[in-house]
Amino acid sequence: KQEVTQIPAALSVPEGENLVLNCSFTDSAIYNLQWFRQDPGKGLTSLLLIQSSQREQTSGRLNASLDKSSGRSTLYIAASQPGDSATYLCAVIGPSGTYKYIFGTGTRLKVLA
Amino acid sequence: GAGVSQSPSNKVTEKGKDVELRCDPISGHTALYWYRQRLGQGLEFLIYFQGNSAPDKSGLPSDRFSAERTGESVSTLTIQRTQQEDSAVYLCASSSTNEQFFGPGTRLTVL
């Protein structure tokens, strides 16, 4: 049974810092991994999708990497801003042919001005 | 194009009443998911629709919960005889190529 863990559960950093959020999964036979952010009281916003054949994806100040063999993904946020404060969730789907996403419980990030 | 929309955004109801939540997926997305998120908790899978295939209802917590989808469009999640433990945010997502896009959710409060 696939399990997804995110560490740390909460993180508080000063503005401008570069930071790394971690996501680990127990079954490496995944098809995709997706990173989301969730603002309080809101739905989830898709940040990056990494397909199993890819090792990383970049969007602006965000970079997500995937190492299937070790069951890990990291989300790197460069030059953090107060507007980055949110809960960050990772979710995996797979293997190919399955459709259920398994979500981690998230990392709650606070960037201090 | 518009994203996933959900209505109502907030619903307050009394214990024992029925509620109906609506999800409008992104046009052309064949897959539709419902999730529940209790306060401070992770996402709990409820049900999955894919095209005209039989839905996967394995995540529905009890027979008070049901969902329907008309073709590849609107879906409704119905909760009968609501209980206080049903209070949560109900999130809908649609996808076409395994990338999920979420709606803003419906916050349900059962008094």
mmCIF file with all atom_site columns, C-alpha atoms in Angstrom:
data_model
loop_
_atom_site.group_PDB
_atom_site.id
_atom_site.type_symbol
_atom_site.label_atom_id
_atom_site.label_alt_id
_atom_site.label_comp_id
_atom_site.label_asym_id
_atom_site.label_entity_id
_atom_site.label_seq_id
_atom_site.pdbx_PDB_ins_code
_atom_site.Cartn_x
_atom_site.Cartn_y
_atom_site.Cartn_z
_atom_site.occupancy
_atom_site.B_iso_or_equiv
_atom_site.pdbx_formal_charge
_atom_site.auth_seq_id
_atom_site.auth_comp_id
_atom_site.auth_asym_id
_atom_site.auth_atom_id
_atom_site.pdbx_PDB_model_num
ATOM 1   C CA . LYS A 1 1   ? 0.000   0.000  0.000   1.00 0.00 ? 1   LYS A CA 1
ATOM 2   C CA . GLN A 1 2   ? 1.419   3.345  -1.073  1.00 0.00 ? 2   GLN A CA 1
ATOM 3   C CA . GLU A 1 3   ? 2.155   5.802  1.716   1.00 0.00 ? 3   GLU A CA 1
ATOM 4   C CA . VAL A 1 4   ? 3.290   9.375  1.217   1.00 0.00 ? 4   VAL A CA 1
ATOM 5   C CA . THR A 1 5   ? 5.128   11.308 3.916   1.00 0.00 ? 5   THR A CA 1
ATOM 6   C CA . GLN A 1 6   ? 6.089   14.961 3.989   1.00 0.00 ? 6   GLN A CA 1
ATOM 7   C CA . ILE A 1 7   ? 8.755   16.359 6.241   1.00 0.00 ? 7   ILE A CA 1
ATOM 8   C CA . PRO A 1 8   ? 8.793   18.759 7.952   1.00 0.00 ? 8   PRO A CA 1
ATOM 9   C CA . ALA A 1 9   ? 5.154   19.164 8.925   1.00 0.00 ? 9   ALA A CA 1
ATOM 10  C CA . ALA A 1 10  ? 5.700   22.869 9.495   1.00 0.00 ? 10  ALA A CA 1
ATOM 11  C CA . LEU A 1 11  ? 8.434   25.316 8.587   1.00 0.00 ? 11  LEU A CA 1
ATOM 12  C CA . SER A 1 12  ? 8.990   28.973 9.364   1.00 0.00 ? 12  SER A CA 1
ATOM 13  C CA . VAL A 1 13  ? 11.706  30.914 7.521   1.00 0.00 ? 13  VAL A CA 1
ATOM 14  C CA . PRO A 1 14  ? 12.689  34.564 7.033   1.00 0.00 ? 14  PRO A CA 1
ATOM 15  C CA . GLU A 1 15  ? 11.955  36.186 3.701   1.00 0.00 ? 15  GLU A CA 1
ATOM 16  C CA . GLY A 1 16  ? 14.609  35.645 1.052   1.00 0.00 ? 16  GLY A CA 1
ATOM 17  C CA . GLU A 1 17  ? 15.724  32.208 2.164   1.00 0.00 ? 17  GLU A CA 1
ATOM 18  C CA . ASN A 1 18  ? 15.969  29.303 -0.211  1.00 0.00 ? 18  ASN A CA 1
ATOM 19  C CA . LEU A 1 19  ? 14.198  26.244 1.134   1.00 0.00 ? 19  LEU A CA 1
ATOM 20  C CA . VAL A 1 20  ? 13.528  22.596 0.400   1.00 0.00 ? 20  VAL A CA 1
ATOM 21  C CA . LEU A 1 21  ? 10.368  20.629 1.117   1.00 0.00 ? 21  LEU A CA 1
ATOM 22  C CA . ASN A 1 22  ? 10.542  16.854 1.133   1.00 0.00 ? 22  ASN A CA 1
ATOM 23  C CA . CYS A 1 23  ? 8.135   14.191 -0.032  1.00 0.00 ? 23  CYS A CA 1
ATOM 24  C CA . SER A 1 24  ? 8.783   10.460 0.255   1.00 0.00 ? 24  SER A CA 1
ATOM 25  C CA . PHE A 1 25  ? 6.736   7.523  -0.970  1.00 0.00 ? 25  PHE A CA 1
ATOM 26  C CA . THR A 1 26  ? 6.967   3.826  -0.194  1.00 0.00 ? 26  THR A CA 1
ATOM 27  C CA . ASP A 1 27  ? 6.168   2.299  -3.601  1.00 0.00 ? 27  ASP A CA 1
ATOM 28  C CA . SER A 1 28  ? 8.483   3.500  -6.376  1.00 0.00 ? 28  SER A CA 1
ATOM 29  C CA . ALA A 1 29  ? 6.148   2.260  -9.127  1.00 0.00 ? 29  ALA A CA 1
ATOM 30  C CA . ILE A 1 30  ? 4.528   5.642  -9.631  1.00 0.00 ? 30  ILE A CA 1
ATOM 31  C CA . TYR A 1 31  ? 3.278   7.204  -12.824 1.00 0.00 ? 31  TYR A CA 1
ATOM 32  C CA . ASN A 1 32  ? 3.236   10.878 -11.860 1.00 0.00 ? 32  ASN A CA 1
ATOM 33  C CA . LEU A 1 33  ? 3.999   13.070 -8.891  1.00 0.00 ? 33  LEU A CA 1
ATOM 34  C CA . GLN A 1 34  ? 2.278   16.403 -8.469  1.00 0.00 ? 34  GLN A CA 1
ATOM 35  C CA . TRP A 1 35  ? 3.008   19.272 -6.100  1.00 0.00 ? 35  TRP A CA 1
ATOM 36  C CA . PHE A 1 36  ? 0.211   21.570 -4.913  1.00 0.00 ? 36  PHE A CA 1
ATOM 37  C CA . ARG A 1 37  ? -0.176  24.551 -2.646  1.00 0.00 ? 37  ARG A CA 1
ATOM 38  C CA . GLN A 1 38  ? -3.224  25.136 -0.515  1.00 0.00 ? 38  GLN A CA 1
ATOM 39  C CA . ASP A 1 39  ? -4.028  28.498 0.995   1.00 0.00 ? 39  ASP A CA 1
ATOM 40  C CA . PRO A 1 40  ? -6.169  28.569 4.158   1.00 0.00 ? 40  PRO A CA 1
ATOM 41  C CA . GLY A 1 41  ? -9.803  27.893 3.362   1.00 0.00 ? 41  GLY A CA 1
ATOM 42  C CA . LYS A 1 42  ? -9.091  27.365 -0.332  1.00 0.00 ? 42  LYS A CA 1
ATOM 43  C CA . GLY A 1 43  ? -8.770  24.518 -2.781  1.00 0.00 ? 43  GLY A CA 1
ATOM 44  C CA . LEU A 1 44  ? -5.501  23.152 -4.114  1.00 0.00 ? 44  LEU A CA 1
ATOM 45  C CA . THR A 1 45  ? -3.473  24.910 -6.783  1.00 0.00 ? 45  THR A CA 1
ATOM 46  C CA . SER A 1 46  ? -1.299  22.757 -9.013  1.00 0.00 ? 46  SER A CA 1
ATOM 47  C CA . LEU A 1 47  ? 2.338   23.852 -8.977  1.00 0.00 ? 47  LEU A CA 1
ATOM 48  C CA . LEU A 1 48  ? 4.305   21.215 -10.841 1.00 0.00 ? 48  LEU A CA 1
ATOM 49  C CA . LEU A 1 49  ? 3.669   17.809 -12.389 1.00 0.00 ? 49  LEU A CA 1
ATOM 50  C CA . ILE A 1 50  ? 6.573   15.408 -12.812 1.00 0.00 ? 50  ILE A CA 1
ATOM 51  C CA . GLN A 1 51  ? 5.991   12.375 -14.973 1.00 0.00 ? 51  GLN A CA 1
ATOM 52  C CA . SER A 1 52  ? 7.792   9.147  -14.131 1.00 0.00 ? 52  SER A CA 1
ATOM 53  C CA . SER A 1 53  ? 10.200  9.543  -17.056 1.00 0.00 ? 53  SER A CA 1
ATOM 54  C CA . GLN A 1 54  ? 11.279  12.984 -15.861 1.00 0.00 ? 54  GLN A CA 1
ATOM 55  C CA . ARG A 1 55  ? 13.698  13.907 -13.129 1.00 0.00 ? 55  ARG A CA 1
ATOM 56  C CA . GLU A 1 56  ? 12.687  17.517 -12.553 1.00 0.00 ? 56  GLU A CA 1
ATOM 57  C CA . GLN A 1 57  ? 10.366  20.330 -13.489 1.00 0.00 ? 57  GLN A CA 1
ATOM 58  C CA . THR A 1 58  ? 10.797  24.066 -13.056 1.00 0.00 ? 58  THR A CA 1
ATOM 59  C CA . SER A 1 59  ? 8.355   26.932 -12.872 1.00 0.00 ? 59  SER A CA 1
ATOM 60  C CA . GLY A 1 60  ? 9.634   30.348 -11.917 1.00 0.00 ? 60  GLY A CA 1
ATOM 61  C CA . ARG A 1 61  ? 11.208  30.153 -8.460  1.00 0.00 ? 61  ARG A CA 1
ATOM 62  C CA . LEU A 1 62  ? 10.045  26.569 -8.003  1.00 0.00 ? 62  LEU A CA 1
ATOM 63  C CA . ASN A 1 63  ? 11.970  23.453 -8.911  1.00 0.00 ? 63  ASN A CA 1
ATOM 64  C CA . ALA A 1 64  ? 10.751  19.942 -8.201  1.00 0.00 ? 64  ALA A CA 1
ATOM 65  C CA . SER A 1 65  ? 12.923  16.876 -8.522  1.00 0.00 ? 65  SER A CA 1
ATOM 66  C CA . LEU A 1 66  ? 11.992  13.223 -8.580  1.00 0.00 ? 66  LEU A CA 1
ATOM 67  C CA . ASP A 1 67  ? 14.102  10.190 -7.670  1.00 0.00 ? 67  ASP A CA 1
ATOM 68  C CA . LYS A 1 68  ? 11.849  7.194  -8.135  1.00 0.00 ? 68  LYS A CA 1
ATOM 69  C CA . SER A 1 69  ? 14.397  4.611  -7.072  1.00 0.00 ? 69  SER A CA 1
ATOM 70  C CA . SER A 1 70  ? 14.778  6.182  -3.649  1.00 0.00 ? 70  SER A CA 1
ATOM 71  C CA . GLY A 1 71  ? 11.114  7.134  -3.361  1.00 0.00 ? 71  GLY A CA 1
ATOM 72  C CA . ARG A 1 72  ? 11.749  10.842 -2.955  1.00 0.00 ? 72  ARG A CA 1
ATOM 73  C CA . SER A 1 73  ? 10.770  14.186 -4.377  1.00 0.00 ? 73  SER A CA 1
ATOM 74  C CA . THR A 1 74  ? 11.889  17.622 -3.294  1.00 0.00 ? 74  THR A CA 1
ATOM 75  C CA . LEU A 1 75  ? 10.339  21.010 -3.933  1.00 0.00 ? 75  LEU A CA 1
ATOM 76  C CA . TYR A 1 76  ? 12.911  23.790 -3.952  1.00 0.00 ? 76  TYR A CA 1
ATOM 77  C CA . ILE A 1 77  ? 11.669  27.348 -3.455  1.00 0.00 ? 77  ILE A CA 1
ATOM 78  C CA . ALA A 1 78  ? 14.184  30.055 -4.254  1.00 0.00 ? 78  ALA A CA 1
ATOM 79  C CA . ALA A 1 79  ? 14.195  33.491 -2.624  1.00 0.00 ? 79  ALA A CA 1
ATOM 80  C CA . SER A 1 80  ? 11.090  32.842 -0.555  1.00 0.00 ? 80  SER A CA 1
ATOM 81  C CA . GLN A 1 81  ? 8.459   35.571 -0.163  1.00 0.00 ? 81  GLN A CA 1
ATOM 82  C CA . PRO A 1 82  ? 5.641   36.073 2.360   1.00 0.00 ? 82  PRO A CA 1
ATOM 83  C CA . GLY A 1 83  ? 3.203   35.244 -0.442  1.00 0.00 ? 83  GLY A CA 1
ATOM 84  C CA . ASP A 1 84  ? 4.665   31.741 -0.539  1.00 0.00 ? 84  ASP A CA 1
ATOM 85  C CA . SER A 1 85  ? 3.132   31.063 2.881   1.00 0.00 ? 85  SER A CA 1
ATOM 86  C CA . ALA A 1 86  ? 0.742   28.146 2.417   1.00 0.00 ? 86  ALA A CA 1
ATOM 87  C CA . THR A 1 87  ? 0.507   24.407 2.895   1.00 0.00 ? 87  THR A CA 1
ATOM 88  C CA . TYR A 1 88  ? 2.394   22.424 0.273   1.00 0.00 ? 88  TYR A CA 1
ATOM 89  C CA . LEU A 1 89  ? 1.126   18.975 -0.654  1.00 0.00 ? 89  LEU A CA 1
ATOM 90  C CA . CYS A 1 90  ? 2.604   16.272 -2.813  1.00 0.00 ? 90  CYS A CA 1
ATOM 91  C CA . ALA A 1 91  ? 0.582   13.498 -4.388  1.00 0.00 ? 91  ALA A CA 1
ATOM 92  C CA . VAL A 1 92  ? 1.559   10.396 -6.326  1.00 0.00 ? 92  VAL A CA 1
ATOM 93  C CA . ILE A 1 93  ? -0.400  8.345  -8.806  1.00 0.00 ? 93  ILE A CA 1
ATOM 94  C CA . GLY A 1 94  ? 0.554   5.021  -10.216 1.00 0.00 ? 94  GLY A CA 1
ATOM 95  C CA . PRO A 1 95  ? 1.566   2.681  -11.495 1.00 0.00 ? 95  PRO A CA 1
ATOM 96  C CA . SER A 1 96  ? 0.347   3.272  -15.023 1.00 0.00 ? 96  SER A CA 1
ATOM 97  C CA . GLY A 1 97  ? -3.270  2.285  -15.407 1.00 0.00 ? 97  GLY A CA 1
ATOM 98  C CA . THR A 1 98  ? -4.278  3.289  -11.899 1.00 0.00 ? 98  THR A CA 1
ATOM 99  C CA . TYR A 1 99  ? -5.941  6.551  -11.123 1.00 0.00 ? 99  TYR A CA 1
ATOM 100 C CA . LYS A 1 100 ? -6.031  7.095  -7.382  1.00 0.00 ? 100 LYS A CA 1
ATOM 101 C CA . TYR A 1 101 ? -3.887  9.894  -6.087  1.00 0.00 ? 101 TYR A CA 1
ATOM 102 C CA . ILE A 1 102 ? -2.286  9.342  -2.709  1.00 0.00 ? 102 ILE A CA 1
ATOM 103 C CA . PHE A 1 103 ? -1.637  12.587 -0.888  1.00 0.00 ? 103 PHE A CA 1
ATOM 104 C CA . GLY A 1 104 ? 0.877   13.471 1.765   1.00 0.00 ? 104 GLY A CA 1
ATOM 105 C CA . THR A 1 105 ? -0.330  15.400 4.807   1.00 0.00 ? 105 THR A CA 1
ATOM 106 C CA . GLY A 1 106 ? 1.535   18.505 3.730   1.00 0.00 ? 106 GLY A CA 1
ATOM 107 C CA . THR A 1 107 ? 4.145   20.961 4.936   1.00 0.00 ? 107 THR A CA 1
ATOM 108 C CA . ARG A 1 108 ? 2.796   24.191 6.392   1.00 0.00 ? 108 ARG A CA 1
ATOM 109 C CA . LEU A 1 109 ? 5.165   26.976 5.337   1.00 0.00 ? 109 LEU A CA 1
ATOM 110 C CA . LYS A 1 110 ? 5.325   30.434 6.843   1.00 0.00 ? 110 LYS A CA 1
ATOM 111 C CA . VAL A 1 111 ? 7.639   33.019 5.323   1.00 0.00 ? 111 VAL A CA 1
ATOM 112 C CA . LEU A 1 112 ? 8.256   35.921 7.666   1.00 0.00 ? 112 LEU A CA 1
ATOM 113 C CA . ALA A 1 113 ? 8.600   39.448 6.293   1.00 0.00 ? 113 ALA A CA 1
ATOM 114 C CA . GLY B 2 1   ? -11.084 28.416 -20.164 1.00 0.00 ? 1   GLY B CA 1
ATOM 115 C CA . ALA B 2 2   ? -12.649 28.343 -16.759 1.00 0.00 ? 2   ALA B CA 1
ATOM 116 C CA . GLY B 2 3   ? -11.288 26.139 -14.037 1.00 0.00 ? 3   GLY B CA 1
ATOM 117 C CA . VAL B 2 4   ? -13.184 23.698 -11.842 1.00 0.00 ? 4   VAL B CA 1
ATOM 118 C CA . SER B 2 5   ? -16.085 25.365 -10.078 1.00 0.00 ? 5   SER B CA 1
ATOM 119 C CA . GLN B 2 6   ? -18.042 24.195 -7.058  1.00 0.00 ? 6   GLN B CA 1
ATOM 120 C CA . SER B 2 7   ? -21.241 25.348 -5.466  1.00 0.00 ? 7   SER B CA 1
ATOM 121 C CA . PRO B 2 8   ? -22.220 26.380 -2.933  1.00 0.00 ? 8   PRO B CA 1
ATOM 122 C CA . SER B 2 9   ? -18.992 27.734 -1.491  1.00 0.00 ? 9   SER B CA 1
ATOM 123 C CA . ASN B 2 10  ? -20.417 27.418 2.013   1.00 0.00 ? 10  ASN B CA 1
ATOM 124 C CA . LYS B 2 11  ? -23.288 25.357 3.353   1.00 0.00 ? 11  LYS B CA 1
ATOM 125 C CA . VAL B 2 12  ? -24.611 25.347 6.892   1.00 0.00 ? 12  VAL B CA 1
ATOM 126 C CA . THR B 2 13  ? -27.225 22.733 7.641   1.00 0.00 ? 13  THR B CA 1
ATOM 127 C CA . GLU B 2 14  ? -28.912 21.090 10.563  1.00 0.00 ? 14  GLU B CA 1
ATOM 128 C CA . LYS B 2 15  ? -28.183 17.550 11.607  1.00 0.00 ? 15  LYS B CA 1
ATOM 129 C CA . GLY B 2 16  ? -30.446 15.119 9.794   1.00 0.00 ? 16  GLY B CA 1
ATOM 130 C CA . LYS B 2 17  ? -30.992 17.246 6.699   1.00 0.00 ? 17  LYS B CA 1
ATOM 131 C CA . ASP B 2 18  ? -29.857 16.225 3.207   1.00 0.00 ? 18  ASP B CA 1
ATOM 132 C CA . VAL B 2 19  ? -27.360 18.325 1.257   1.00 0.00 ? 19  VAL B CA 1
ATOM 133 C CA . GLU B 2 20  ? -26.303 18.365 -2.373  1.00 0.00 ? 20  GLU B CA 1
ATOM 134 C CA . LEU B 2 21  ? -22.939 19.675 -3.523  1.00 0.00 ? 21  LEU B CA 1
ATOM 135 C CA . ARG B 2 22  ? -22.157 20.467 -7.125  1.00 0.00 ? 22  ARG B CA 1
ATOM 136 C CA . CYS B 2 23  ? -18.983 20.301 -9.187  1.00 0.00 ? 23  CYS B CA 1
ATOM 137 C CA . ASP B 2 24  ? -18.447 21.646 -12.708 1.00 0.00 ? 24  ASP B CA 1
ATOM 138 C CA . PRO B 2 25  ? -15.213 20.168 -14.105 1.00 0.00 ? 25  PRO B CA 1
ATOM 139 C CA . ILE B 2 26  ? -12.975 21.669 -16.749 1.00 0.00 ? 26  ILE B CA 1
ATOM 140 C CA . SER B 2 27  ? -14.515 21.082 -20.157 1.00 0.00 ? 27  SER B CA 1
ATOM 141 C CA . GLY B 2 28  ? -13.071 17.988 -21.832 1.00 0.00 ? 28  GLY B CA 1
ATOM 142 C CA . HIS B 2 29  ? -11.734 16.439 -18.637 1.00 0.00 ? 29  HIS B CA 1
ATOM 143 C CA . THR B 2 30  ? -12.887 12.844 -18.522 1.00 0.00 ? 30  THR B CA 1
ATOM 144 C CA . ALA B 2 31  ? -11.872 12.110 -14.931 1.00 0.00 ? 31  ALA B CA 1
ATOM 145 C CA . LEU B 2 32  ? -13.530 13.631 -11.879 1.00 0.00 ? 32  LEU B CA 1
ATOM 146 C CA . TYR B 2 33  ? -12.689 13.092 -8.217  1.00 0.00 ? 33  TYR B CA 1
ATOM 147 C CA . TRP B 2 34  ? -14.365 14.014 -4.945  1.00 0.00 ? 34  TRP B CA 1
ATOM 148 C CA . TYR B 2 35  ? -12.327 14.379 -1.750  1.00 0.00 ? 35  TYR B CA 1
ATOM 149 C CA . ARG B 2 36  ? -13.126 15.316 1.819   1.00 0.00 ? 36  ARG B CA 1
ATOM 150 C CA . GLN B 2 37  ? -10.796 17.371 3.969   1.00 0.00 ? 37  GLN B CA 1
ATOM 151 C CA . ARG B 2 38  ? -11.549 17.674 7.650   1.00 0.00 ? 38  ARG B CA 1
ATOM 152 C CA . LEU B 2 39  ? -10.091 20.587 9.575   1.00 0.00 ? 39  LEU B CA 1
ATOM 153 C CA . GLY B 2 40  ? -6.331  20.179 9.885   1.00 0.00 ? 40  GLY B CA 1
ATOM 154 C CA . GLN B 2 41  ? -6.377  16.829 8.081   1.00 0.00 ? 41  GLN B CA 1
ATOM 155 C CA . GLY B 2 42  ? -5.203  15.532 4.728   1.00 0.00 ? 42  GLY B CA 1
ATOM 156 C CA . LEU B 2 43  ? -7.327  14.761 1.690   1.00 0.00 ? 43  LEU B CA 1
ATOM 157 C CA . GLU B 2 44  ? -9.600  11.729 1.918   1.00 0.00 ? 44  GLU B CA 1
ATOM 158 C CA . PHE B 2 45  ? -10.582 10.131 -1.397  1.00 0.00 ? 45  PHE B CA 1
ATOM 159 C CA . LEU B 2 46  ? -14.325 9.644  -1.776  1.00 0.00 ? 46  LEU B CA 1
ATOM 160 C CA . ILE B 2 47  ? -15.226 8.718  -5.344  1.00 0.00 ? 47  ILE B CA 1
ATOM 161 C CA . TYR B 2 48  ? -13.806 8.699  -8.883  1.00 0.00 ? 48  TYR B CA 1
ATOM 162 C CA . PHE B 2 49  ? -15.568 8.984  -12.254 1.00 0.00 ? 49  PHE B CA 1
ATOM 163 C CA . GLN B 2 50  ? -13.901 8.200  -15.579 1.00 0.00 ? 50  GLN B CA 1
ATOM 164 C CA . GLY B 2 51  ? -15.949 8.766  -18.721 1.00 0.00 ? 51  GLY B CA 1
ATOM 165 C CA . ASN B 2 52  ? -18.838 6.336  -18.938 1.00 0.00 ? 52  ASN B CA 1
ATOM 166 C CA . SER B 2 53  ? -17.152 3.654  -16.817 1.00 0.00 ? 53  SER B CA 1
ATOM 167 C CA . ALA B 2 54  ? -18.619 2.556  -13.506 1.00 0.00 ? 54  ALA B CA 1
ATOM 168 C CA . PRO B 2 55  ? -17.428 4.917  -10.784 1.00 0.00 ? 55  PRO B CA 1
ATOM 169 C CA . ASP B 2 56  ? -15.058 3.833  -8.031  1.00 0.00 ? 56  ASP B CA 1
ATOM 170 C CA . LYS B 2 57  ? -17.077 4.440  -4.882  1.00 0.00 ? 57  LYS B CA 1
ATOM 171 C CA . SER B 2 58  ? -14.647 2.709  -2.549  1.00 0.00 ? 58  SER B CA 1
ATOM 172 C CA . GLY B 2 59  ? -13.908 5.853  -0.553  1.00 0.00 ? 59  GLY B CA 1
ATOM 173 C CA . LEU B 2 60  ? -17.481 6.745  0.347   1.00 0.00 ? 60  LEU B CA 1
ATOM 174 C CA . PRO B 2 61  ? -17.633 6.536  4.159   1.00 0.00 ? 61  PRO B CA 1
ATOM 175 C CA . SER B 2 62  ? -21.223 5.313  4.459   1.00 0.00 ? 62  SER B CA 1
ATOM 176 C CA . ASP B 2 63  ? -24.367 4.650  2.465   1.00 0.00 ? 63  ASP B CA 1
ATOM 177 C CA . ARG B 2 64  ? -25.534 8.158  3.331   1.00 0.00 ? 64  ARG B CA 1
ATOM 178 C CA . PHE B 2 65  ? -23.086 9.391  0.709   1.00 0.00 ? 65  PHE B CA 1
ATOM 179 C CA . SER B 2 66  ? -23.767 9.100  -3.004  1.00 0.00 ? 66  SER B CA 1
ATOM 180 C CA . ALA B 2 67  ? -22.573 10.830 -6.145  1.00 0.00 ? 67  ALA B CA 1
ATOM 181 C CA . GLU B 2 68  ? -23.634 11.074 -9.741  1.00 0.00 ? 68  GLU B CA 1
ATOM 182 C CA . ARG B 2 69  ? -22.103 12.424 -12.882 1.00 0.00 ? 69  ARG B CA 1
ATOM 183 C CA . THR B 2 70  ? -23.859 13.174 -16.142 1.00 0.00 ? 70  THR B CA 1
ATOM 184 C CA . GLY B 2 71  ? -21.594 12.026 -18.961 1.00 0.00 ? 71  GLY B CA 1
ATOM 185 C CA . GLU B 2 72  ? -18.375 14.013 -18.725 1.00 0.00 ? 72  GLU B CA 1
ATOM 186 C CA . SER B 2 73  ? -19.911 17.096 -17.181 1.00 0.00 ? 73  SER B CA 1
ATOM 187 C CA . VAL B 2 74  ? -21.447 18.123 -13.895 1.00 0.00 ? 74  VAL B CA 1
ATOM 188 C CA . SER B 2 75  ? -21.244 15.942 -10.801 1.00 0.00 ? 75  SER B CA 1
ATOM 189 C CA . THR B 2 76  ? -23.287 16.111 -7.621  1.00 0.00 ? 76  THR B CA 1
ATOM 190 C CA . LEU B 2 77  ? -22.342 14.685 -4.239  1.00 0.00 ? 77  LEU B CA 1
ATOM 191 C CA . THR B 2 78  ? -25.325 14.034 -1.984  1.00 0.00 ? 78  THR B CA 1
ATOM 192 C CA . ILE B 2 79  ? -25.139 13.473 1.750   1.00 0.00 ? 79  ILE B CA 1
ATOM 193 C CA . GLN B 2 80  ? -28.325 12.225 3.334   1.00 0.00 ? 80  GLN B CA 1
ATOM 194 C CA . ARG B 2 81  ? -29.253 12.619 6.999   1.00 0.00 ? 81  ARG B CA 1
ATOM 195 C CA . THR B 2 82  ? -26.161 14.708 7.697   1.00 0.00 ? 82  THR B CA 1
ATOM 196 C CA . GLN B 2 83  ? -24.212 14.180 10.901  1.00 0.00 ? 83  GLN B CA 1
ATOM 197 C CA . GLN B 2 84  ? -21.858 16.538 12.692  1.00 0.00 ? 84  GLN B CA 1
ATOM 198 C CA . GLU B 2 85  ? -18.876 14.427 11.664  1.00 0.00 ? 85  GLU B CA 1
ATOM 199 C CA . ASP B 2 86  ? -19.718 15.226 8.023   1.00 0.00 ? 86  ASP B CA 1
ATOM 200 C CA . SER B 2 87  ? -18.535 18.784 8.634   1.00 0.00 ? 87  SER B CA 1
ATOM 201 C CA . ALA B 2 88  ? -15.566 19.312 6.325   1.00 0.00 ? 88  ALA B CA 1
ATOM 202 C CA . VAL B 2 89  ? -14.460 20.915 3.088   1.00 0.00 ? 89  VAL B CA 1
ATOM 203 C CA . TYR B 2 90  ? -15.512 18.849 0.077   1.00 0.00 ? 90  TYR B CA 1
ATOM 204 C CA . LEU B 2 91  ? -13.131 19.243 -2.839  1.00 0.00 ? 91  LEU B CA 1
ATOM 205 C CA . CYS B 2 92  ? -13.683 18.286 -6.441  1.00 0.00 ? 92  CYS B CA 1
ATOM 206 C CA . ALA B 2 93  ? -10.923 17.795 -8.998  1.00 0.00 ? 93  ALA B CA 1
ATOM 207 C CA . SER B 2 94  ? -10.875 16.978 -12.693 1.00 0.00 ? 94  SER B CA 1
ATOM 208 C CA . SER B 2 95  ? -8.083  15.719 -14.897 1.00 0.00 ? 95  SER B CA 1
ATOM 209 C CA . SER B 2 96  ? -7.391  14.658 -18.444 1.00 0.00 ? 96  SER B CA 1
ATOM 210 C CA . THR B 2 97  ? -3.761  13.519 -18.420 1.00 0.00 ? 97  THR B CA 1
ATOM 211 C CA . ASN B 2 98  ? -3.223  12.594 -14.776 1.00 0.00 ? 98  ASN B CA 1
ATOM 212 C CA . GLU B 2 99  ? -2.675  16.231 -13.788 1.00 0.00 ? 99  GLU B CA 1
ATOM 213 C CA . GLN B 2 100 ? -5.388  17.169 -11.317 1.00 0.00 ? 100 GLN B CA 1
ATOM 214 C CA . PHE B 2 101 ? -7.025  20.565 -11.140 1.00 0.00 ? 101 PHE B CA 1
ATOM 215 C CA . PHE B 2 102 ? -9.035  21.385 -8.051  1.00 0.00 ? 102 PHE B CA 1
ATOM 216 C CA . GLY B 2 103 ? -12.071 23.499 -7.428  1.00 0.00 ? 103 GLY B CA 1
ATOM 217 C CA . PRO B 2 104 ? -12.273 25.931 -4.492  1.00 0.00 ? 104 PRO B CA 1
ATOM 218 C CA . GLY B 2 105 ? -14.270 23.493 -2.391  1.00 0.00 ? 105 GLY B CA 1
ATOM 219 C CA . THR B 2 106 ? -17.537 23.573 -0.478  1.00 0.00 ? 106 THR B CA 1
ATOM 220 C CA . ARG B 2 107 ? -17.274 24.131 3.251   1.00 0.00 ? 107 ARG B CA 1
ATOM 221 C CA . LEU B 2 108 ? -20.027 22.111 4.927   1.00 0.00 ? 108 LEU B CA 1
ATOM 222 C CA . THR B 2 109 ? -20.974 22.798 8.516   1.00 0.00 ? 109 THR B CA 1
ATOM 223 C CA . VAL B 2 110 ? -23.487 20.523 10.211  1.00 0.00 ? 110 VAL B CA 1
ATOM 224 C CA . LEU B 2 111 ? -24.958 22.011 13.371  1.00 0.00 ? 111 LEU B CA 1
#
